[in-house]
Short mmCIF file of C-alpha atoms in Angstrom, two decimals:
data_model
loop_
_atom_site.label_atom_id
_atom_site.label_comp_id
_atom_site.label_asym_id
_atom_site.label_seq_id
_atom_site.Cartn_x
_atom_site.Cartn_y
_atom_site.Cartn_z
CA MET Y 1 7.82 -17.98 -2.84
CA ASN Y 2 8.67 -15.75 0.04
CA ASP Y 3 12.45 -15.56 0.00
CA GLY Y 4 12.83 -13.33 3.06
CA CYS Y 5 13.77 -10.10 1.24
CA ASP Y 6 12.10 -7.76 -1.23
CA THR Y 7 12.75 -7.77 -4.97
CA GLU Y 8 14.80 -4.59 -5.00
CA THR Y 9 17.20 -5.80 -2.31
CA ARG Y 10 17.71 -9.15 -4.03
CA GLN Y 11 18.24 -7.53 -7.43
CA ASN Y 12 20.80 -5.04 -6.08
CA ALA Y 13 22.78 -7.75 -4.30
CA GLU Y 14 22.61 -9.97 -7.39
CA ASN Y 15 23.83 -7.35 -9.86
CA PHE Y 16 26.60 -6.14 -7.58
CA TRP Y 17 28.13 -9.53 -6.84
CA ILE Y 18 27.75 -10.92 -10.35
CA HIS Y 19 29.58 -7.88 -11.69
CA GLN Y 20 32.32 -7.97 -9.06
CA LEU Y 21 32.97 -11.72 -9.12
CA VAL Y 22 33.23 -11.83 -12.93
CA THR Y 23 35.08 -8.67 -13.85
CA MET Y 24 37.74 -8.16 -11.16
CA HIS Y 25 39.62 -11.46 -11.69
CA PRO Y 26 37.89 -12.15 -8.88
CA PHE Y 27 39.32 -11.78 -5.39
CA GLY Y 28 41.70 -14.72 -5.53
CA LEU Y 29 39.65 -17.08 -7.74
CA ASN Y 30 41.71 -18.85 -10.40
CA ASP Y 31 40.86 -20.01 -13.90
CA LYS Y 32 39.72 -23.41 -12.69
CA VAL Y 33 36.84 -21.90 -10.73
CA THR Y 34 33.78 -21.31 -12.90
CA GLY Y 35 30.77 -19.37 -11.76
CA MET Y 36 29.88 -20.22 -8.18
CA LYS Y 37 30.67 -23.91 -8.47
CA GLY Y 38 32.66 -25.19 -5.54
CA PHE Y 39 31.67 -22.33 -3.27
CA ALA Y 40 30.84 -23.80 0.11
CA SER Y 41 30.04 -22.06 3.34
CA ASP Y 42 32.55 -22.45 6.16
CA MET Y 43 30.02 -21.18 8.70
CA THR Y 44 28.41 -23.94 10.73
CA MET Y 45 25.10 -23.26 12.46
CA ASP Y 46 22.09 -25.33 13.43
CA LYS Y 47 19.73 -24.14 10.71
CA LYS Y 48 20.69 -23.73 7.05
CA GLU Y 49 18.73 -23.04 3.90
CA ASN Y 50 19.44 -23.06 0.18
CA VAL Y 51 19.51 -19.57 -1.33
CA LYS Y 52 19.57 -20.26 -5.07
CA HIS Y 53 16.78 -17.74 -5.41
CA TYR Y 54 19.21 -14.95 -4.46
CA PHE Y 55 20.52 -15.14 -8.03
CA SER Y 56 17.91 -15.20 -10.81
CA ASN Y 57 20.52 -15.67 -13.60
CA PRO Y 58 23.43 -18.13 -13.73
CA LEU Y 59 26.90 -16.68 -13.30
CA PRO Y 60 29.10 -16.56 -16.41
CA ASN Y 61 32.28 -18.60 -16.58
CA ALA Y 62 34.94 -16.87 -14.46
CA LYS Y 63 37.78 -17.78 -16.82
CA HIS Y 64 36.62 -15.23 -19.41
CA ARG Y 65 38.96 -12.32 -18.70
CA LYS Y 66 37.30 -9.87 -21.10
CA LYS Y 67 34.75 -7.56 -19.50
CA PRO Y 68 31.32 -7.96 -21.08
CA ASP Y 69 29.10 -4.90 -21.29
CA ASN Y 70 26.50 -6.80 -19.35
CA PRO Y 71 27.76 -9.90 -17.56
CA CYS Y 72 24.25 -11.30 -17.34
CA THR Y 73 23.82 -11.26 -21.16
CA ALA Y 74 27.25 -12.60 -22.16
CA LYS Y 75 27.32 -14.95 -25.13
CA ASN Y 76 26.62 -18.60 -24.40
CA PRO Y 77 26.66 -18.44 -20.63
CA LYS Y 78 26.97 -21.86 -19.07
CA ASP Y 79 24.22 -22.83 -16.66
CA LYS Y 80 25.58 -23.70 -13.27
CA ASN Y 81 23.80 -25.17 -10.30
CA LEU Y 82 24.23 -22.94 -7.30
CA ASP Y 83 24.95 -24.86 -4.12
CA ILE Y 84 25.32 -21.90 -1.78
CA GLU Y 85 24.20 -22.37 1.78
CA VAL Y 86 24.09 -19.64 4.38
CA ILE Y 87 22.69 -19.13 7.83
CA ASP Y 88 19.13 -18.10 8.39
CA THR Y 89 19.24 -16.25 11.66
CA THR Y 90 17.75 -13.12 13.05
CA ASN Y 91 20.63 -12.51 15.45
CA ALA Y 92 22.00 -9.23 14.04
CA ARG Y 93 24.89 -9.06 16.50
CA GLU Y 94 26.08 -12.54 15.56
CA MET Y 95 25.93 -11.82 11.83
CA THR Y 96 27.71 -8.49 12.23
CA GLN Y 97 30.55 -10.24 14.07
CA ILE Y 98 30.86 -12.83 11.28
CA TYR Y 99 31.13 -10.04 8.73
CA ARG Y 100 33.77 -8.20 10.77
CA ASN Y 101 35.87 -11.33 11.23
CA ASN Y 102 35.79 -12.07 7.51
CA LYS Y 103 36.51 -8.58 6.24
CA LYS Y 104 39.79 -8.32 8.21
CA SER Y 105 41.53 -10.73 5.83
CA LEU Y 106 40.32 -9.04 2.64
CA ALA Y 107 41.58 -6.01 0.80
CA ASN Y 108 40.19 -2.63 1.81
CA PRO Y 109 38.50 -1.91 -1.55
CA ILE Y 110 36.53 -5.15 -1.30
CA HIS Y 111 35.04 -4.69 2.14
CA ASP Y 112 34.43 -1.00 1.40
CA LEU Y 113 32.32 -1.99 -1.59
CA VAL Y 114 30.45 -4.52 0.50
CA THR Y 115 29.84 -1.96 3.22
CA LYS Y 116 28.48 0.67 0.84
CA THR Y 117 26.39 -1.60 -1.39
CA VAL Y 118 25.27 -4.74 0.39
CA ILE Y 119 25.91 -4.77 4.10
CA ASN Y 120 23.16 -2.30 4.98
CA LYS Y 121 20.61 -4.27 2.97
CA ASP Y 122 21.63 -7.90 3.38
CA VAL Y 123 24.18 -8.73 6.08
CA LEU Y 124 23.53 -12.44 5.57
CA LEU Y 125 24.51 -12.52 1.91
CA ALA Y 126 27.51 -10.23 2.35
CA SER Y 127 28.90 -12.31 5.22
CA HIS Y 128 28.58 -15.53 3.27
CA ILE Y 129 30.20 -14.23 0.08
CA LEU Y 130 33.10 -12.73 2.02
CA ALA Y 131 33.64 -16.04 3.80
CA THR Y 132 33.63 -18.05 0.57
CA ILE Y 133 35.99 -15.62 -1.17
CA LYS Y 134 38.36 -15.83 1.77
CA LYS Y 135 38.26 -19.62 1.69
CA SER Y 136 38.91 -19.75 -2.06
CA ARG Y 137 41.74 -17.23 -1.79
CA ASN Y 138 43.46 -19.24 0.94
CA LYS Y 139 43.32 -22.36 -1.23
CA ASN Y 140 44.87 -20.57 -4.19
CA GLN Y 141 47.61 -19.00 -2.10
CA GLN Y 142 48.82 -22.34 -0.73
CA THR Y 143 52.28 -22.82 -2.24
CA VAL Y 144 54.92 -25.39 -1.46
CA GLU Y 145 57.82 -23.85 0.40
CA LYS Y 146 61.06 -24.67 -1.33
CA ILE Y 147 64.01 -25.92 0.70
CA PRO Y 148 66.87 -23.38 0.64
CA ILE Y 149 70.41 -24.36 -0.34
CA TYR Y 150 72.72 -21.68 1.04
CA VAL Y 151 75.81 -20.47 -0.79
CA LYS Y 152 78.16 -18.00 0.91
CA VAL Y 153 79.25 -15.07 -1.25
CA ASP Y 154 82.27 -13.13 -0.02
CA TYR Y 155 82.21 -9.36 0.18
CA LEU Y 156 85.60 -8.61 -1.38
CA ASN Y 157 85.68 -5.18 -2.94
CA PRO Y 158 83.11 -2.38 -3.45
CA SER Y 159 84.17 -2.09 -7.10
CA LEU Y 160 83.56 -5.80 -7.57
CA ASP Y 161 79.88 -5.31 -6.72
CA LYS Y 162 79.45 -3.88 -10.23
CA ILE Y 163 80.01 -7.36 -11.62
CA GLY Y 164 77.13 -8.75 -9.56
CA ILE Y 165 78.60 -12.01 -8.30
CA ARG Y 166 75.49 -12.63 -6.24
CA ASN Y 167 73.27 -12.53 -9.34
CA MET Y 168 75.49 -14.94 -11.27
CA ILE Y 169 74.49 -17.82 -9.02
CA HIS Y 170 70.83 -17.33 -10.00
CA ASP Y 171 71.62 -17.58 -13.73
CA SER Y 172 68.93 -19.38 -15.74
CA THR Y 173 71.51 -21.65 -17.42
CA ILE Y 174 72.77 -22.85 -14.04
CA ALA Y 175 69.18 -23.44 -12.91
CA ARG Y 176 68.65 -25.53 -16.05
CA ILE Y 177 71.82 -27.56 -15.45
CA LEU Y 178 70.76 -28.35 -11.88
CA ASN Y 179 67.10 -28.77 -12.88
CA ILE Y 180 66.08 -26.52 -9.99
CA LYS Y 181 62.76 -25.37 -11.45
CA ASP Y 182 61.33 -28.90 -11.33
CA SER Y 183 62.54 -29.57 -7.77
CA ASN Y 184 61.54 -28.40 -4.31
CA TYR Y 185 64.87 -26.62 -3.76
CA LYS Y 186 66.12 -23.10 -4.34
CA ILE Y 187 69.58 -21.51 -4.14
CA VAL Y 188 69.87 -18.74 -1.55
CA THR Y 189 72.97 -16.54 -1.45
CA VAL Y 190 74.20 -15.05 1.81
CA PHE Y 191 77.07 -12.62 2.28
CA ASN Y 192 80.18 -13.82 4.07
CA LEU Y 193 81.43 -10.42 5.21
CA VAL Y 194 85.10 -9.66 5.71
CA LYS Y 195 86.37 -8.25 8.98
CA ASN Y 196 85.34 -4.74 9.85
CA ASN Y 197 87.85 -2.24 11.19
CA PHE Y 198 86.98 -3.00 14.80
CA CYS Y 199 87.78 -6.72 14.45
CA ARG Y 200 90.91 -5.87 12.46
CA TYR Y 201 92.42 -3.16 14.69
CA SER Y 202 91.05 -3.53 18.24
CA ASN Y 203 93.59 -5.24 20.51
CA TYR Y 204 92.10 -5.16 24.02
CA ASN Y 205 90.92 -8.77 23.68
CA ASN Y 206 94.40 -10.01 22.72
CA ILE Y 207 95.98 -8.01 25.55
CA LEU Y 208 93.78 -9.75 28.12
CA ARG Y 209 93.93 -13.23 26.55
CA GLU Y 210 97.74 -13.25 26.47
CA LEU Y 211 98.03 -11.81 29.97
CA ASP Y 212 99.55 -13.67 32.93
CA PHE Y 213 100.93 -12.54 36.28
CA GLU Y 214 104.43 -12.07 34.91
CA LYS Y 215 103.33 -9.90 31.97
CA LEU Y 216 100.92 -7.98 34.19
CA THR Y 217 103.70 -7.17 36.65
CA ASP Y 218 106.08 -6.07 33.86
CA ILE Y 219 103.52 -3.74 32.27
CA LEU Y 220 102.39 -2.15 35.53
CA SER Y 221 105.96 -1.65 36.78
CA THR Y 222 107.11 0.05 33.53
CA ASP Y 223 106.86 3.83 33.25
CA CYS Y 224 104.68 5.07 30.38
CA GLN Y 225 105.32 8.16 28.23
CA CYS Y 226 101.83 9.63 28.66
CA SER Y 227 102.96 12.75 30.52
CA SER Y 228 104.79 14.03 27.43
CA SER Y 229 101.91 13.32 25.03
CA THR Y 230 99.62 16.06 23.78
CA HIS Y 231 96.69 13.64 24.17
CA CYS Y 232 97.26 13.10 27.90
CA ASN Y 233 94.07 13.31 30.00
CA THR Y 234 94.54 15.78 32.84
CA ASP Y 235 92.17 13.93 35.19
CA TYR Y 236 94.15 10.68 35.13
CA GLY Y 237 97.60 11.63 33.81
CA HIS Y 238 97.38 9.01 31.04
CA VAL Y 239 96.39 9.00 27.38
CA ILE Y 240 92.63 8.48 26.95
CA THR Y 241 91.49 9.91 23.63
CA GLY Y 242 89.48 9.29 20.49
CA ASP Y 243 91.58 11.62 18.33
CA THR Y 244 92.97 9.72 15.32
CA ASN Y 245 95.81 12.25 15.02
CA ILE Y 246 97.60 10.15 17.62
CA ILE Y 247 98.43 7.77 14.72
CA GLU Y 248 101.50 8.76 12.74
CA CYS Y 249 100.74 6.67 9.62
CA PRO Y 250 98.35 8.67 7.34
CA LYS Y 251 96.82 5.59 5.67
CA LEU Y 252 96.15 3.91 9.01
CA SER Y 253 94.75 7.12 10.47
CA LYS Y 254 92.31 7.41 7.55
CA GLN Y 255 91.03 3.88 8.15
CA PHE Y 256 90.42 4.67 11.82
CA GLU Y 257 88.49 7.77 10.74
CA ASN Y 258 86.17 5.53 8.71
CA GLY Y 259 84.96 4.02 11.98
CA THR Y 260 84.71 0.61 13.60
CA LYS Y 261 82.02 -0.71 11.23
CA HIS Y 262 83.82 0.09 7.97
CA ARG Y 263 84.93 -2.88 5.83
CA GLN Y 264 87.93 -2.51 3.55
CA GLY Y 265 88.04 -3.93 0.06
CA PHE Y 266 90.87 -6.14 -1.16
CA THR Y 267 92.94 -5.88 -4.32
CA ILE Y 268 91.35 -8.27 -6.84
CA THR Y 269 92.83 -9.69 -10.05
CA ILE Y 270 91.01 -11.44 -12.87
CA ASN Y 271 92.73 -14.72 -11.96
CA LYS Y 272 91.63 -14.38 -8.34
CA LEU Y 273 88.08 -13.77 -9.55
CA ARG Y 274 88.22 -17.01 -11.55
CA GLY Y 275 89.37 -18.86 -8.44
CA ILE Y 276 86.54 -17.35 -6.39
CA LEU Y 277 83.94 -18.34 -8.99
CA TYR Y 278 85.43 -21.84 -9.14
CA LYS Y 279 84.91 -22.14 -5.37
CA TYR Y 280 81.33 -20.89 -5.60
CA GLY Y 281 80.48 -23.33 -8.39
CA ASN Y 282 81.94 -26.22 -6.41
CA ASP Y 283 79.98 -25.18 -3.28
CA ILE Y 284 76.72 -24.95 -5.24
CA VAL Y 285 77.03 -28.45 -6.70
CA GLU Y 286 78.27 -30.02 -3.45
CA ASN Y 287 75.44 -28.51 -1.37
CA PHE Y 288 72.81 -29.27 -4.00
CA GLY Y 289 74.06 -32.82 -4.48
CA ARG Y 290 74.10 -33.49 -0.75
CA ARG Y 291 70.58 -32.15 -0.18
CA THR Y 292 69.02 -33.82 -3.23
CA LYS Y 293 71.03 -37.05 -2.85
CA MET Y 294 72.41 -36.74 -6.35
CA LYS Y 295 74.26 -39.73 -7.82
CA LYS Y 296 78.02 -39.48 -7.35
CA ASP Y 297 78.66 -40.37 -10.99
CA THR Y 298 76.81 -37.28 -12.24
CA ILE Y 299 78.33 -34.76 -9.79
CA PRO Y 300 81.69 -34.19 -11.63
CA LYS Y 301 79.98 -33.52 -14.96
CA ILE Y 302 77.46 -31.09 -13.46
CA ARG Y 303 80.21 -29.41 -11.43
CA ASN Y 304 82.26 -28.69 -14.54
CA LEU Y 305 79.24 -27.27 -16.37
CA VAL Y 306 78.30 -24.96 -13.48
CA ILE Y 307 81.88 -23.76 -12.93
CA ASP Y 308 82.44 -23.10 -16.64
CA ARG Y 309 79.21 -21.11 -16.81
CA LEU Y 310 80.10 -18.99 -13.75
CA ILE Y 311 83.58 -18.20 -15.06
CA GLU Y 312 82.15 -17.34 -18.49
CA ILE Y 313 79.68 -14.85 -16.96
CA GLY Y 314 82.39 -13.44 -14.67
CA GLU Y 315 84.79 -12.75 -17.54
CA GLN Y 316 82.05 -11.14 -19.64
CA ARG Y 317 81.00 -8.81 -16.81
CA TRP Y 318 84.62 -7.99 -15.91
CA ASN Y 319 85.30 -6.84 -19.48
CA LYS Y 320 82.06 -4.86 -19.57
CA LYS Y 321 82.15 -3.20 -16.12
CA ILE Y 322 85.85 -3.04 -15.22
CA GLY Y 323 87.35 -2.74 -18.68
CA PRO Y 324 90.71 -3.95 -20.01
CA TYR Y 325 92.36 -3.81 -16.56
CA ASP Y 326 93.37 -7.13 -15.02
CA LYS Y 327 93.38 -5.80 -11.45
CA ILE Y 328 91.18 -3.77 -9.08
CA VAL Y 329 93.60 -2.08 -6.69
CA ASN Y 330 92.70 -0.74 -3.25
CA LYS Y 331 95.67 1.44 -2.37
CA GLU Y 332 94.14 2.46 0.96
CA PHE Y 333 94.04 -1.07 2.40
CA VAL Y 334 95.84 -1.52 5.74
CA GLY Y 335 95.76 -4.97 7.28
CA ARG Y 336 97.38 -4.39 10.67
CA THR Y 337 98.35 -1.58 12.99
CA GLY Y 338 101.92 -2.87 13.29
CA ASN Y 339 104.03 -1.20 15.96
CA HIS Y 340 102.35 2.19 15.66
CA LEU Y 341 99.96 1.61 18.58
CA GLN Y 342 101.62 -1.14 20.61
CA ASN Y 343 101.54 0.94 23.81
CA TYR Y 344 97.79 1.56 23.64
CA ALA Y 345 94.68 -0.50 24.24
CA ILE Y 346 92.31 0.07 21.32
CA THR Y 347 88.60 -0.28 22.04
CA CYS Y 348 85.30 1.36 21.11
CA ILE Y 349 83.55 4.21 22.92
CA ASP Y 350 80.44 3.71 25.02
CA LYS Y 351 77.28 5.24 23.44
CA ALA Y 352 79.28 5.89 20.24
CA SER Y 353 80.32 2.43 19.12
CA ASN Y 354 81.43 3.52 15.64
CA ASN Y 355 84.37 5.44 17.16
CA PHE Y 356 87.72 4.14 18.39
CA ALA Y 357 89.28 4.96 21.76
CA PHE Y 358 93.05 4.89 22.43
CA ILE Y 359 93.94 4.21 26.07
CA CYS Y 360 97.34 3.82 27.70
CA LYS Y 361 97.86 0.07 28.11
CA LYS Y 362 99.21 0.47 31.65
CA PHE Y 363 96.28 2.61 32.76
CA TYR Y 364 93.80 0.23 31.06
CA LEU Y 365 95.11 -2.76 33.05
CA GLN Y 366 95.28 -0.72 36.26
CA THR Y 367 91.61 0.21 35.84
CA ILE Y 368 90.53 -3.41 35.37
CA CYS Y 369 92.66 -4.62 38.30
CA HIS Y 370 91.15 -1.96 40.55
CA GLU Y 371 87.65 -3.01 39.49
CA LEU Y 372 88.36 -6.69 40.23
CA GLY Y 373 90.15 -6.10 43.52
CA ILE Y 374 93.66 -7.10 42.33
CA ASN Y 375 96.61 -5.31 43.93
CA VAL Y 376 100.00 -5.35 42.21
CA ASN Y 377 102.95 -3.94 44.19
CA SER Y 378 106.46 -4.52 42.79
CA ASN Y 379 106.70 -8.30 42.42
CA ILE Y 380 103.82 -9.15 44.78
CA THR Y 381 100.32 -9.67 43.37
CA SER Y 382 97.40 -10.13 45.75
CA ILE Y 383 93.89 -11.04 44.64
CA LYS Y 384 91.31 -10.21 47.30
CA GLY Y 385 88.24 -9.40 45.25
CA ASN Y 386 85.41 -7.27 46.57
CA GLU Y 387 81.65 -7.30 47.14
CA THR Y 388 80.95 -7.47 43.40
CA TYR Y 389 83.72 -9.84 42.30
CA ILE Y 390 84.37 -12.81 44.60
CA CYS Y 391 87.73 -14.54 44.31
CA SER Y 392 87.58 -18.20 43.23
CA ILE Y 393 90.27 -20.86 43.61
CA LYS Y 394 88.87 -23.07 40.84
CA ASN Y 395 90.90 -23.57 37.70
CA LYS Y 396 89.64 -23.69 34.12
CA GLU Y 397 89.15 -27.48 34.03
CA GLU Y 398 87.05 -27.47 37.20
CA ILE Y 399 84.82 -24.67 35.88
CA PHE Y 400 84.27 -26.50 32.59
CA ASN Y 401 83.44 -29.75 34.42
CA GLU Y 402 80.78 -27.94 36.46
CA TYR Y 403 79.15 -26.55 33.33
CA GLN Y 404 79.35 -29.95 31.63
CA GLN Y 405 77.48 -31.54 34.54
CA LEU Y 406 74.91 -28.73 34.59
CA TYR Y 407 74.22 -29.05 30.85
CA LYS Y 408 73.82 -32.79 31.22
CA GLU Y 409 71.24 -32.37 34.00
CA MET Y 410 69.32 -29.75 32.00
CA ASP Y 411 69.53 -31.80 28.77
CA ILE Y 412 71.35 -29.01 26.89
CA ASN Y 413 73.60 -30.04 24.00
CA ALA Y 414 76.87 -28.10 24.16
CA ASP Y 415 80.38 -28.69 22.79
CA LEU Y 416 82.64 -27.18 25.46
CA THR Y 417 85.82 -27.74 23.45
CA LYS Y 418 85.09 -24.60 21.38
CA LEU Y 419 84.03 -22.42 24.33
CA LYS Y 420 86.03 -20.03 26.49
CA ILE Y 421 85.89 -18.44 29.91
CA PRO Y 422 84.57 -14.88 29.45
CA LEU Y 423 86.85 -11.93 30.14
CA ILE Y 424 86.01 -8.53 31.59
CA PHE Y 425 86.47 -5.49 29.36
CA ALA Y 426 86.51 -1.76 30.10
CA THR Y 427 84.76 0.62 27.69
CA PRO Y 428 85.36 4.37 28.21
CA LYS Y 429 82.44 6.75 28.69
CA PHE Y 430 83.54 9.93 26.96
CA HIS Y 431 80.20 11.60 27.73
CA LYS Y 432 81.10 11.63 31.45
CA LYS Y 433 83.40 14.15 33.07
CA PRO Y 434 85.75 12.94 34.30
CA ILE Y 435 85.81 9.98 31.93
CA LYS Y 436 84.41 6.80 33.48
CA PHE Y 437 84.32 3.17 32.36
CA ARG Y 438 81.66 0.58 31.70
CA PHE Y 439 82.78 -2.96 32.58
CA ILE Y 440 81.37 -5.81 30.53
CA ALA Y 441 82.12 -9.52 30.99
CA GLY Y 442 81.63 -11.73 27.96
CA ALA Y 443 83.05 -13.62 25.00
CA SER Y 444 81.83 -14.55 21.54
CA ALA Y 445 81.94 -18.23 22.57
CA ALA Y 446 81.59 -18.13 26.37
CA VAL Y 447 81.17 -21.37 28.30
CA SER Y 448 77.89 -20.01 29.70
CA LYS Y 449 76.41 -19.18 26.26
CA PRO Y 450 74.26 -22.36 25.88
CA LEU Y 451 72.76 -21.68 29.31
CA ASN Y 452 72.15 -18.03 28.42
CA ILE Y 453 70.33 -19.01 25.23
CA THR Y 454 68.08 -21.41 27.15
CA ILE Y 455 67.22 -18.79 29.78
CA VAL Y 456 66.43 -16.18 27.11
CA ARG Y 457 64.04 -18.60 25.38
CA ILE Y 458 62.29 -19.34 28.68
CA LEU Y 459 61.92 -15.63 29.44
CA GLU Y 460 60.60 -15.02 25.92
CA VAL Y 461 57.81 -17.55 26.51
CA VAL Y 462 56.98 -15.89 29.84
CA LYS Y 463 56.97 -12.47 28.18
CA ASN Y 464 54.65 -13.55 25.35
CA ASN Y 465 52.17 -15.06 27.82
CA THR Y 466 52.31 -11.91 29.94
CA VAL Y 467 51.66 -9.71 26.90
CA LYS Y 468 48.63 -11.78 25.88
CA TYR Y 469 47.30 -11.76 29.44
CA CYS Y 470 47.68 -7.97 29.70
CA ASP Y 471 46.07 -7.49 26.28
CA THR Y 472 43.03 -9.41 27.48
CA ILE Y 473 42.82 -7.25 30.61
CA ARG Y 474 43.11 -4.11 28.49
CA GLU Y 475 40.32 -5.21 26.15
CA ARG Y 476 37.95 -6.00 29.02
CA SER Y 477 38.78 -3.26 31.51
CA GLY Y 478 40.61 -0.56 29.54
CA CYS Y 479 43.59 -0.67 31.92
CA ASN Y 480 47.04 -1.16 30.36
CA LEU Y 481 49.22 -3.18 32.74
CA TYR Y 482 52.08 -3.82 30.30
CA TRP Y 483 54.55 -1.02 29.67
CA SER Y 484 57.63 -2.83 28.36
CA VAL Y 485 58.79 -1.50 24.98
CA ASN Y 486 61.23 -2.87 22.41
CA SER Y 487 61.87 0.31 20.45
CA SER Y 488 61.44 4.06 20.57
CA SER Y 489 58.63 3.84 18.01
CA GLN Y 490 56.49 1.98 20.55
CA THR Y 491 57.20 4.70 23.09
CA ASN Y 492 56.09 7.40 20.65
CA SER Y 493 52.93 5.46 19.86
CA MET Y 494 52.10 5.11 23.57
CA LEU Y 495 52.69 8.81 24.20
CA GLN Y 496 50.43 9.76 21.28
CA ASP Y 497 47.67 7.49 22.57
CA MET Y 498 48.00 8.98 26.04
CA SER Y 499 47.99 12.50 24.62
CA THR Y 500 44.85 11.82 22.58
CA THR Y 501 43.09 10.28 25.57
CA ALA Y 502 44.07 13.16 27.84
CA GLU Y 503 42.92 15.72 25.26
CA ASN Y 504 39.53 14.04 24.92
CA ASP Y 505 39.14 13.88 28.70
CA HIS Y 506 40.11 17.55 28.94
CA LEU Y 507 37.50 18.55 26.34
CA ALA Y 508 34.84 16.50 28.11
CA ASN Y 509 35.68 18.12 31.45
CA ASP Y 510 35.60 21.61 29.88
CA GLU Y 511 32.15 20.97 28.41
CA GLN Y 512 30.87 19.71 31.75
CA GLU Y 513 32.25 22.76 33.57
CA VAL Y 514 30.64 25.17 31.06
CA THR Y 515 27.28 23.41 31.35
CA THR Y 516 27.45 23.48 35.15
CA ALA Y 517 28.40 27.17 35.28
CA LEU Y 518 25.82 28.48 32.80
CA GLY Y 519 22.98 26.13 33.48
CA ASN Y 520 21.27 23.91 30.95
CA GLY Y 521 19.17 26.69 29.44
CA ASN Y 522 22.08 29.09 28.93
CA ALA Y 523 24.30 26.35 27.55
CA GLU Y 524 21.77 25.58 24.85
#
């Protein structure tokens, strides 16, 4: 029978794939797969043929993990019918493309072996086997995604991390009590971080929120003591500094030196730890019971078991890691600034957000009023606005009603009771001389936030379509029409590509110039 390939080619392909499929636990095949049974081609073409003759010996059972010296002569091999079908085509370009598409999803060692051993002799067989391995691997890798049940774990004290509160929740005994292993749920812990120093000490937001015309007039009409301060800025005649020596309290000054992103640890006692673990145990059972629709009669019993187990682990780890002490003390903790900095607006520095800036409160409000077009003279306040900021006579209720109507028309769900009108803030630019300010309008829960989120999602869809469109143009023409970058690493990658392209063009031009100058005979 003429099988379309010579004996040597068939024998090489046969020995290679029998050895690889049996001895390498084999590319994603599990113990239920024996020999080549169940292998089916996912390539659909007009003409197909059976290629049993590609393998003269049956494949051994794949569940035998031990490597035989010769897989073809293993003891008691089970005969298997080979139902492999592949394409019989002479289109080399088409078969090469099939091979390339399949090898992308496989590990490098696999397609390297195929390239060196089989691909040059039998593209057809290599393409088919790669496709069937890929299909079998995808079936085996299909796992049911478990539904997460989130439990918030507080970051309380750096020393308390030694106890490993986060790991306690994943204790095997607790998993057994809740019967998590046999369910489609899993417990996921997330950190509920305490306030950082910026949220704890910055006061510019409170200054602006509590401001009205009467307070504004009082502050601007009061003389400040900046002229006598050693931190006075000569360009403005007011205090604008990032020097923490302006703070008289040593403990508070040290916390400011730690930066805006630093989080302080609390003083923790063993009794407080028990209370924290009690709360975590209650949250676990409540969330798990709500998601799994647990019977209400069983919840109290399970809750007590989980809480007792958490407290037991907590006490054991406290005694082991902390020792006989019943308290972890953080002597450096400072909760508030008090009256030390009441005459200053505390904010962060532009381009150096981990640093604090201390600005005279009077000068800070004067700067914002000047930016908005607000003039305050004695007891008279005039709001004229300017080209950038237009004065509006609408009150808060009218603005919220407009947004409510807009969200209704756009079918956007928004609860306006928890939203606020954004304020404008001034952030100093210490890298400028004289110091300048960056003005930012916003709030953590601004009334325009639902609209902003919707617009960002729309623009993201437009961006993704533009990227795909430009990628297609680049593949077909070689011209890159998309130059937007998300990070500096993309910029470096682009510059390297451009440098390599320019270097290659330069070398090509040099070679052409040499050939032209010397003549073909001299160049040779």
